Short mmCIF file of C-alpha atoms in Angstrom, two decimals:
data_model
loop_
_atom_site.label_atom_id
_atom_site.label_comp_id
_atom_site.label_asym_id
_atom_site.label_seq_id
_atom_site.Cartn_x
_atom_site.Cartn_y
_atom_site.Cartn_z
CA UNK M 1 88.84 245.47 127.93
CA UNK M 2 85.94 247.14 126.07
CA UNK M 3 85.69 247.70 122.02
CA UNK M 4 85.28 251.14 121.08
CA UNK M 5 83.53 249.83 118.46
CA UNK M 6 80.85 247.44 119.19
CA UNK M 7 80.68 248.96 123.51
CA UNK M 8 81.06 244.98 124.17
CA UNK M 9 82.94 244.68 127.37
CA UNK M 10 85.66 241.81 126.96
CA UNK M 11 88.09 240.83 129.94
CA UNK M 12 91.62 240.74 129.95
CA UNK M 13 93.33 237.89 128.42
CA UNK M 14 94.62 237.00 131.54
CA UNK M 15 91.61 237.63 133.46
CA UNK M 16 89.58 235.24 130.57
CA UNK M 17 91.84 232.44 131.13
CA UNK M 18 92.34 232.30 134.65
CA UNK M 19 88.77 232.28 134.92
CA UNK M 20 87.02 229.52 137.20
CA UNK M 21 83.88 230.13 134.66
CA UNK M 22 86.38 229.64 131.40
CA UNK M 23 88.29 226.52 132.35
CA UNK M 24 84.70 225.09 133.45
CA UNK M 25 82.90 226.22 129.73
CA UNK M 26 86.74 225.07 128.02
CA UNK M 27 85.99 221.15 129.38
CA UNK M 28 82.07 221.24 128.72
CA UNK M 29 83.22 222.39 125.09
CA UNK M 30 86.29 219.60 124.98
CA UNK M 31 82.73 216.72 126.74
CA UNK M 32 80.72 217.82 123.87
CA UNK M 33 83.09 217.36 121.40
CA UNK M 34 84.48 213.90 122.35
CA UNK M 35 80.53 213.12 123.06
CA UNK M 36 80.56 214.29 119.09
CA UNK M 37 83.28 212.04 117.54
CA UNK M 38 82.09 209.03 119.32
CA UNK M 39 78.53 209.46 118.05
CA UNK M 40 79.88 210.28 114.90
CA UNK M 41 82.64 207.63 114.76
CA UNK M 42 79.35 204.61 115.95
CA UNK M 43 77.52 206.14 112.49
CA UNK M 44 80.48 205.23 110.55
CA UNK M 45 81.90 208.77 109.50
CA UNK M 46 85.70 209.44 108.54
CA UNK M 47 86.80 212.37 110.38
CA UNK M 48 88.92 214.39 108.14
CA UNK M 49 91.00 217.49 108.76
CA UNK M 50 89.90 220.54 106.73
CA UNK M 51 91.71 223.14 105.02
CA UNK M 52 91.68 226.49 106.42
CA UNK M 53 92.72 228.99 103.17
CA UNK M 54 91.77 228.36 99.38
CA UNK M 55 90.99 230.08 95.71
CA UNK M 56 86.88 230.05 97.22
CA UNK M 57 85.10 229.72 100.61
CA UNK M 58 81.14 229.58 100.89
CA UNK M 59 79.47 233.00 99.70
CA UNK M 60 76.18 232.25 101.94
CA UNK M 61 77.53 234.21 104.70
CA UNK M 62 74.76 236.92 105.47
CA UNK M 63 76.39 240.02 105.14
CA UNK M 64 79.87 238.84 106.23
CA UNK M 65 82.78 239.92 104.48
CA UNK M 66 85.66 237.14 103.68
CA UNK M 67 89.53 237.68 104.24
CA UNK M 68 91.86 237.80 101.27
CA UNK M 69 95.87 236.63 102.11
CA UNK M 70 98.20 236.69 99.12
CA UNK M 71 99.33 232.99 98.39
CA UNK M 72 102.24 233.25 96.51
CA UNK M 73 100.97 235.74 94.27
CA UNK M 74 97.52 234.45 93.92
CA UNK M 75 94.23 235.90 96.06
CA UNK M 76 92.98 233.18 98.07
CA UNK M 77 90.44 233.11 100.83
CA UNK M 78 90.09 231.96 104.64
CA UNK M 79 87.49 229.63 104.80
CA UNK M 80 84.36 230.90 106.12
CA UNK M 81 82.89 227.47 105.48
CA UNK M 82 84.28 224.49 104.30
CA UNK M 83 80.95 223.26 102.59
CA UNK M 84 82.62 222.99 99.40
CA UNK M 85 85.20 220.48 100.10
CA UNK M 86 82.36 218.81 102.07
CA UNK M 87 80.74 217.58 98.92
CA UNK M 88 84.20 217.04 97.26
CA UNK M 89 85.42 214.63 100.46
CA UNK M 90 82.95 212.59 99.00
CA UNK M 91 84.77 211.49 96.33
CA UNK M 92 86.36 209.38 98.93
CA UNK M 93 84.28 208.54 101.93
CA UNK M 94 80.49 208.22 101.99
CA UNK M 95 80.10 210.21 105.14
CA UNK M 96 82.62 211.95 106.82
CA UNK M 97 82.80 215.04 109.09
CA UNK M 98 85.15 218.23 110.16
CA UNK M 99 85.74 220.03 113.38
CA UNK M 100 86.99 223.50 111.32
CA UNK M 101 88.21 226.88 111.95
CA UNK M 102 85.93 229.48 110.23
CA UNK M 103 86.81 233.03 109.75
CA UNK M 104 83.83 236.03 108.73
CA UNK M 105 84.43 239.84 109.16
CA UNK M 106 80.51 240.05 110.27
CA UNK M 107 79.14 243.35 110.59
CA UNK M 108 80.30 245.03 113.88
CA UNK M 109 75.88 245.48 114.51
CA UNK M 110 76.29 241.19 114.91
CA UNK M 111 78.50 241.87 117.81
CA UNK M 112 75.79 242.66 120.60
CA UNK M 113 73.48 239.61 118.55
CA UNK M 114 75.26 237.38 121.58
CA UNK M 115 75.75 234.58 118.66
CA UNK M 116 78.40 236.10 116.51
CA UNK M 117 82.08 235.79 116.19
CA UNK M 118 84.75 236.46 113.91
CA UNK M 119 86.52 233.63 114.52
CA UNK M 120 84.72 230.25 115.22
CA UNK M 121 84.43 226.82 114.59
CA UNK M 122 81.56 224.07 113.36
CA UNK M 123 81.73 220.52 113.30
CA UNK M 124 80.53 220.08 109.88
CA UNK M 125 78.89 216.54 108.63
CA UNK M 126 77.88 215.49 105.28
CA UNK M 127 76.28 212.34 103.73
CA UNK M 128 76.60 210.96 100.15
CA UNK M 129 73.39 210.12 98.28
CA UNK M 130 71.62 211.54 101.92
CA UNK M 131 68.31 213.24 101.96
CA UNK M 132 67.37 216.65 104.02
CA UNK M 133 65.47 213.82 106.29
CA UNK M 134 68.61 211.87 106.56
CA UNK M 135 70.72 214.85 107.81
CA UNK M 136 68.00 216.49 110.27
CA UNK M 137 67.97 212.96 111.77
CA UNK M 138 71.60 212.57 112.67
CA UNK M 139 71.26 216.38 113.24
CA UNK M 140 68.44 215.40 116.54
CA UNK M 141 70.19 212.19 117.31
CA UNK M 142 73.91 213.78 117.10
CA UNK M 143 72.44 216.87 119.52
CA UNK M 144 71.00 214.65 122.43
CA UNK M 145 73.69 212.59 122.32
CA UNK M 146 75.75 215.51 123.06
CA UNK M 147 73.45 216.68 125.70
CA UNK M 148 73.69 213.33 126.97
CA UNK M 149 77.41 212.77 127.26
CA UNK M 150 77.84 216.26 128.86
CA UNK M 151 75.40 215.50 131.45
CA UNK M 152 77.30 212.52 132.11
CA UNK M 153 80.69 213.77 132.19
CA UNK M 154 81.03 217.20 132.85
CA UNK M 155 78.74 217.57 136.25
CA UNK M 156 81.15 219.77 137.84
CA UNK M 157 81.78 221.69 135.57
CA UNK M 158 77.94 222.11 135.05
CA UNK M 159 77.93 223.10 138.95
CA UNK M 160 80.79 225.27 138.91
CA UNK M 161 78.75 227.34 135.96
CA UNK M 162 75.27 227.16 137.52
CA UNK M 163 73.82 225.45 134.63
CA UNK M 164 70.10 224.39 135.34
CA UNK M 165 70.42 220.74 134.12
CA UNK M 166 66.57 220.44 133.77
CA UNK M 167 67.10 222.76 130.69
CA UNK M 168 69.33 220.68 129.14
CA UNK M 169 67.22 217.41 130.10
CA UNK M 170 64.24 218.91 128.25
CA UNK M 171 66.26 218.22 125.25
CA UNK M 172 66.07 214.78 125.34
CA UNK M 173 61.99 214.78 126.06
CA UNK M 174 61.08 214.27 122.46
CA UNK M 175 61.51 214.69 118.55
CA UNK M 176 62.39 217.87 117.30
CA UNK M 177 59.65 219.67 115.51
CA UNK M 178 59.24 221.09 111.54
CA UNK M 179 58.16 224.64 110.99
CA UNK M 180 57.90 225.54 107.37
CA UNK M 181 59.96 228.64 107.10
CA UNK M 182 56.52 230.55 105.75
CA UNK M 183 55.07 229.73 108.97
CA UNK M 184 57.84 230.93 110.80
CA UNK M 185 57.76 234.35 109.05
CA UNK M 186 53.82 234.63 109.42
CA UNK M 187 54.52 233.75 113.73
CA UNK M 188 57.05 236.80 113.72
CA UNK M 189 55.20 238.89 112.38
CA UNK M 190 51.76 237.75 113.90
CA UNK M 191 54.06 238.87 117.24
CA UNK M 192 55.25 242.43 115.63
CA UNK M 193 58.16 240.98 114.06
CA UNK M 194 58.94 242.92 110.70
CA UNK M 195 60.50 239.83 109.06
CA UNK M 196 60.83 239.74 105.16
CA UNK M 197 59.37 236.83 103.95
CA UNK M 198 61.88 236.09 101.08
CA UNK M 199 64.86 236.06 103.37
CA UNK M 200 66.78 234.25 105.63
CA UNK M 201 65.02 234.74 109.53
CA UNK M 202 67.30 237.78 110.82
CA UNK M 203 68.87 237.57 114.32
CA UNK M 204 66.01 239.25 116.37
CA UNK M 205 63.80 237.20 114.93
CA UNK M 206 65.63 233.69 115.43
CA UNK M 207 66.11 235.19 119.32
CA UNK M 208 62.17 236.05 119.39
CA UNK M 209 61.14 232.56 117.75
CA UNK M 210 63.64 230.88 120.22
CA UNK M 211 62.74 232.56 123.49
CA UNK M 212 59.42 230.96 122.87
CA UNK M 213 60.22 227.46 122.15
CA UNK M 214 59.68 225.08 124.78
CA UNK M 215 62.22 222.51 122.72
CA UNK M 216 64.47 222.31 119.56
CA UNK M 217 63.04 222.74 116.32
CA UNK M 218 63.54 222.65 112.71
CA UNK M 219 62.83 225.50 110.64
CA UNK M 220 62.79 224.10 106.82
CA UNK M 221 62.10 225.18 103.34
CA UNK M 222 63.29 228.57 103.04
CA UNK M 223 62.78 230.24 99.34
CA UNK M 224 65.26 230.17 96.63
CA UNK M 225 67.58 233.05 97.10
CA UNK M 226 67.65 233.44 100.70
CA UNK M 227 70.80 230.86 101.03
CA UNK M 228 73.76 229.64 98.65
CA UNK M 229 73.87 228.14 95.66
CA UNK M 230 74.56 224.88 96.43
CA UNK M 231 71.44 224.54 98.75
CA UNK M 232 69.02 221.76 96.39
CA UNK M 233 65.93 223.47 94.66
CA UNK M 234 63.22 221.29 95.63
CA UNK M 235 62.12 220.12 92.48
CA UNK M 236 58.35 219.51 93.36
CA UNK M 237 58.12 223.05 94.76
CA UNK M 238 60.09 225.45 92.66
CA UNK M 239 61.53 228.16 94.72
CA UNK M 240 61.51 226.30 97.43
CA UNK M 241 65.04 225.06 98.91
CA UNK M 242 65.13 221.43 100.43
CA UNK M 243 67.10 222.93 103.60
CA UNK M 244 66.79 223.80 107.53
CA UNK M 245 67.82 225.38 110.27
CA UNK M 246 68.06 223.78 114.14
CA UNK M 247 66.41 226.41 116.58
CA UNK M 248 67.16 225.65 120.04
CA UNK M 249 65.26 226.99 122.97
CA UNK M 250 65.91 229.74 125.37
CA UNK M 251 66.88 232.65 123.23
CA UNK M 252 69.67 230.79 122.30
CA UNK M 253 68.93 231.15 118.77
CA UNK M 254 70.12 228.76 115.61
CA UNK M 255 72.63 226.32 116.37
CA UNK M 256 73.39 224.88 113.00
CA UNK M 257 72.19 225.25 108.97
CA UNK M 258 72.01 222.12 106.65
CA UNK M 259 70.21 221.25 103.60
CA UNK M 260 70.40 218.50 100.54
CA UNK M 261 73.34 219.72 98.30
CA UNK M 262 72.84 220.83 94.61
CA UNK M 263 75.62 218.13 92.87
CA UNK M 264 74.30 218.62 89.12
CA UNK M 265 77.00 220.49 87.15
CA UNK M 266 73.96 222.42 84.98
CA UNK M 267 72.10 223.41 88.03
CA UNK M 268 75.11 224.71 89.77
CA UNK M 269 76.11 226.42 86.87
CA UNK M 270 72.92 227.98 86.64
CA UNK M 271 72.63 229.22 90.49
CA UNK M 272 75.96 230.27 90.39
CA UNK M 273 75.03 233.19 87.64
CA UNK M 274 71.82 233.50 89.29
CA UNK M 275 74.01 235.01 92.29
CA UNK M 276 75.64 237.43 90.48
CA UNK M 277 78.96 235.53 90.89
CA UNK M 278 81.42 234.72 88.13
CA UNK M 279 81.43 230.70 88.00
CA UNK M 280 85.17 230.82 86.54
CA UNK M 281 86.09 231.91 90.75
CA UNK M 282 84.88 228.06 91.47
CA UNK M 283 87.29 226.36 88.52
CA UNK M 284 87.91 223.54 90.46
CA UNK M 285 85.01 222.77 92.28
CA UNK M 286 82.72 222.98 88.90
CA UNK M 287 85.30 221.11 87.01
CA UNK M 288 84.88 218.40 90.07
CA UNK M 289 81.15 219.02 89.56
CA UNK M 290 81.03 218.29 86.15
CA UNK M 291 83.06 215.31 86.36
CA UNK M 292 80.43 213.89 88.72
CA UNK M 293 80.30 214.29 92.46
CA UNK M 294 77.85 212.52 94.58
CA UNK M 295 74.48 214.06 95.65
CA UNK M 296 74.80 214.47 99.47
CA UNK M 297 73.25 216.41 102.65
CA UNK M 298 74.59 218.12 105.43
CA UNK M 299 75.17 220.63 108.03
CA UNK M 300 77.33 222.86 109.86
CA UNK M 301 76.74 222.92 114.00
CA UNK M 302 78.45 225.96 115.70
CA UNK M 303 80.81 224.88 118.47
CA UNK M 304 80.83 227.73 120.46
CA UNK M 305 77.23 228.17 119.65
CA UNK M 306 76.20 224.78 121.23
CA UNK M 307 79.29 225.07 123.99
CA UNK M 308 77.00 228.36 124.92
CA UNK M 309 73.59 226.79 125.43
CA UNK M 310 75.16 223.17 127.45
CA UNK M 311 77.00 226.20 129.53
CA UNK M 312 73.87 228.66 129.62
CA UNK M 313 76.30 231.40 129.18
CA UNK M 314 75.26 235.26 127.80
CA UNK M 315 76.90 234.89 124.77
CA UNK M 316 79.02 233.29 122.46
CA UNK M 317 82.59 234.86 122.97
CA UNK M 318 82.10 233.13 126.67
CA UNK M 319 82.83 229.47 125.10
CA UNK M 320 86.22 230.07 123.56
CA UNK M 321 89.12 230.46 125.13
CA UNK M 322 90.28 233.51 122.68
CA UNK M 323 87.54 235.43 121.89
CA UNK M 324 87.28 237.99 119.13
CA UNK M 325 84.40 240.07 117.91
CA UNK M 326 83.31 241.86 114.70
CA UNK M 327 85.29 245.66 115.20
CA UNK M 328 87.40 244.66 118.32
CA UNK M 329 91.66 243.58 117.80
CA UNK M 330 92.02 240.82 120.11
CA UNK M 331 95.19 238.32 120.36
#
């Protein structure tokens, strides 16, 4: 089947599923993800079941649109992150973690990006009273362990796919490294790159800045503005947000976003309006907010995004069993 739309050729549903290549991607995925929840469970984190629809989702989406459904007279959202509830499942549990459903109309030029779906999932982790250091190092260690258990469990299914295992090895060679988002923008554009330095790193560039990485890396303190408003302002360096991104290597791109959370009921208040959004939308979570809620830090690791590089498959519709992308009707 091919969208009209986006010129993405898709197979048949049938065709998908009954694929040798599918099943073996579908039990890499199911590896990674039990490799996940035992890391995750060892740490200590509660693994609690998110909700999929309420009155807000996460604006930071980067030019996604969110879905509206009528619930029971009142406009509610599907989540296209559950970040929010993230800091307020901390209320109970001092770390905890999600494996949730995400849904973003993205712009139908994200669906030749290879990266981009409109329906997807991340296993989401956050950390009371944790640092940006404390979440980019259960970030590394969560991501090798990963790479690890898939190794170890899913060799077949690695053959069957024609996965070069020294790839994934390389992963486990050393730390991660820290590039300073300003130094990321000044290497793009040192290599013809026309990246805006006040923004997020757009999707060529993350694909040009990954094709050259011989391992993971970090890409950290992007400015004020360029992500959502509950991203932490670092308070030594105004402007400056105390967050990150995990680049992995190959072309494979960005593989999750995290940052320390802004928890102070002022601040929030204040970056809210500083959006352009109306801070009576987030009732409850300011009223939660203003209560008290714990500082914390966290991130969001695309499932299908990972499930694509431990695969080495083209793209991102290739590691779920139901694909659908921006423009294109699929069941």
């Amino acid at each position: 089947m091919s969208s009209k739309t986006t010129g993405v050729a898709l197979p048949s549903p049938r065709a998908h599923l009954t694929s040798a290549r599918t099943r073996a991607t579908m039990v890499v995925k199911n590896k990674f993800l039990a490799g996940a929840r035992e890391f995750l469970n060892q740490e200590s984190f509660t693994e609690l079941l998110p909700p999929i629809i309420g009155p807000v989702t996460d604006p930071g989406a980067r030019g996604a649109k969110q879905v509206d459904i009528d619930y029971y007279g009142h406009r509610y959202k599907l989540m296209t992150s559950g970040i929010l509830y993230k800091q307020a499942s901390l209320l109970s549990f001092d770390k905890i973690f999600h494996v949730a459903p995400n849904v973003r109309l993205e712009p139908l030029e994200t669906a030749v990006t290879h990266r981009h779906l409109v329906e997807f999932h991340q296993l989401d982790v956050e950390i009371a009273e944790g640092s940006r250091e404390d979440a980019m190092d259960v970030a590394e260690r969560l991501t090798k362990y990963c790479v690890e258990y898939v190794l170890l469990n899913a060799q077949e299914q690695l053959e069957i796919l024609g996965r070069d295992t020294n790839d994934l090895k390389r992963v486990l060679d050393g730390p991660y490294g820290r590039t300073p988002h300003a130094r990321a923008v000044a290497d793009l554009q040192d290599r013809g790159h026309d990246q805006e330095p006040n923004s997020e790193i757009d999707w060529q560039g993350e694909e040009i800045i990954s094709a050259a990485a011989q391992q993971p890396f970090f890409i950290t303190d992007y400015p004020k503005g360029s992500r959502g408003f509950y991203d932490k302002e670092n308070p030594a360096e105004p402007g400056v947000l105390c967050n990150f991104d995990l680049i992995f290597p190959g072309g494979y791109g960005e593989m999750m976003s995290g940052s320390e959370r802004e928890a102070d009921y002022r601040n929030l208040m204040m970056r809210i309006r500083e959006t352009g959004e109306n801070p009576a939308k987030y009732e409850w979570y300011l009223t939660l907010a203003r209560e008290g809620i714990p500082s914390s830090a966290g991130f969001g690791l695309g499932v299908e995004r990972f499930t694509r590089f431990l695969c080495g498959l083209d793209a991102a519709w290739q590691a779920t069993a139901y694909p659908k992308l921006p423009g294109d009707p699929r069941p």
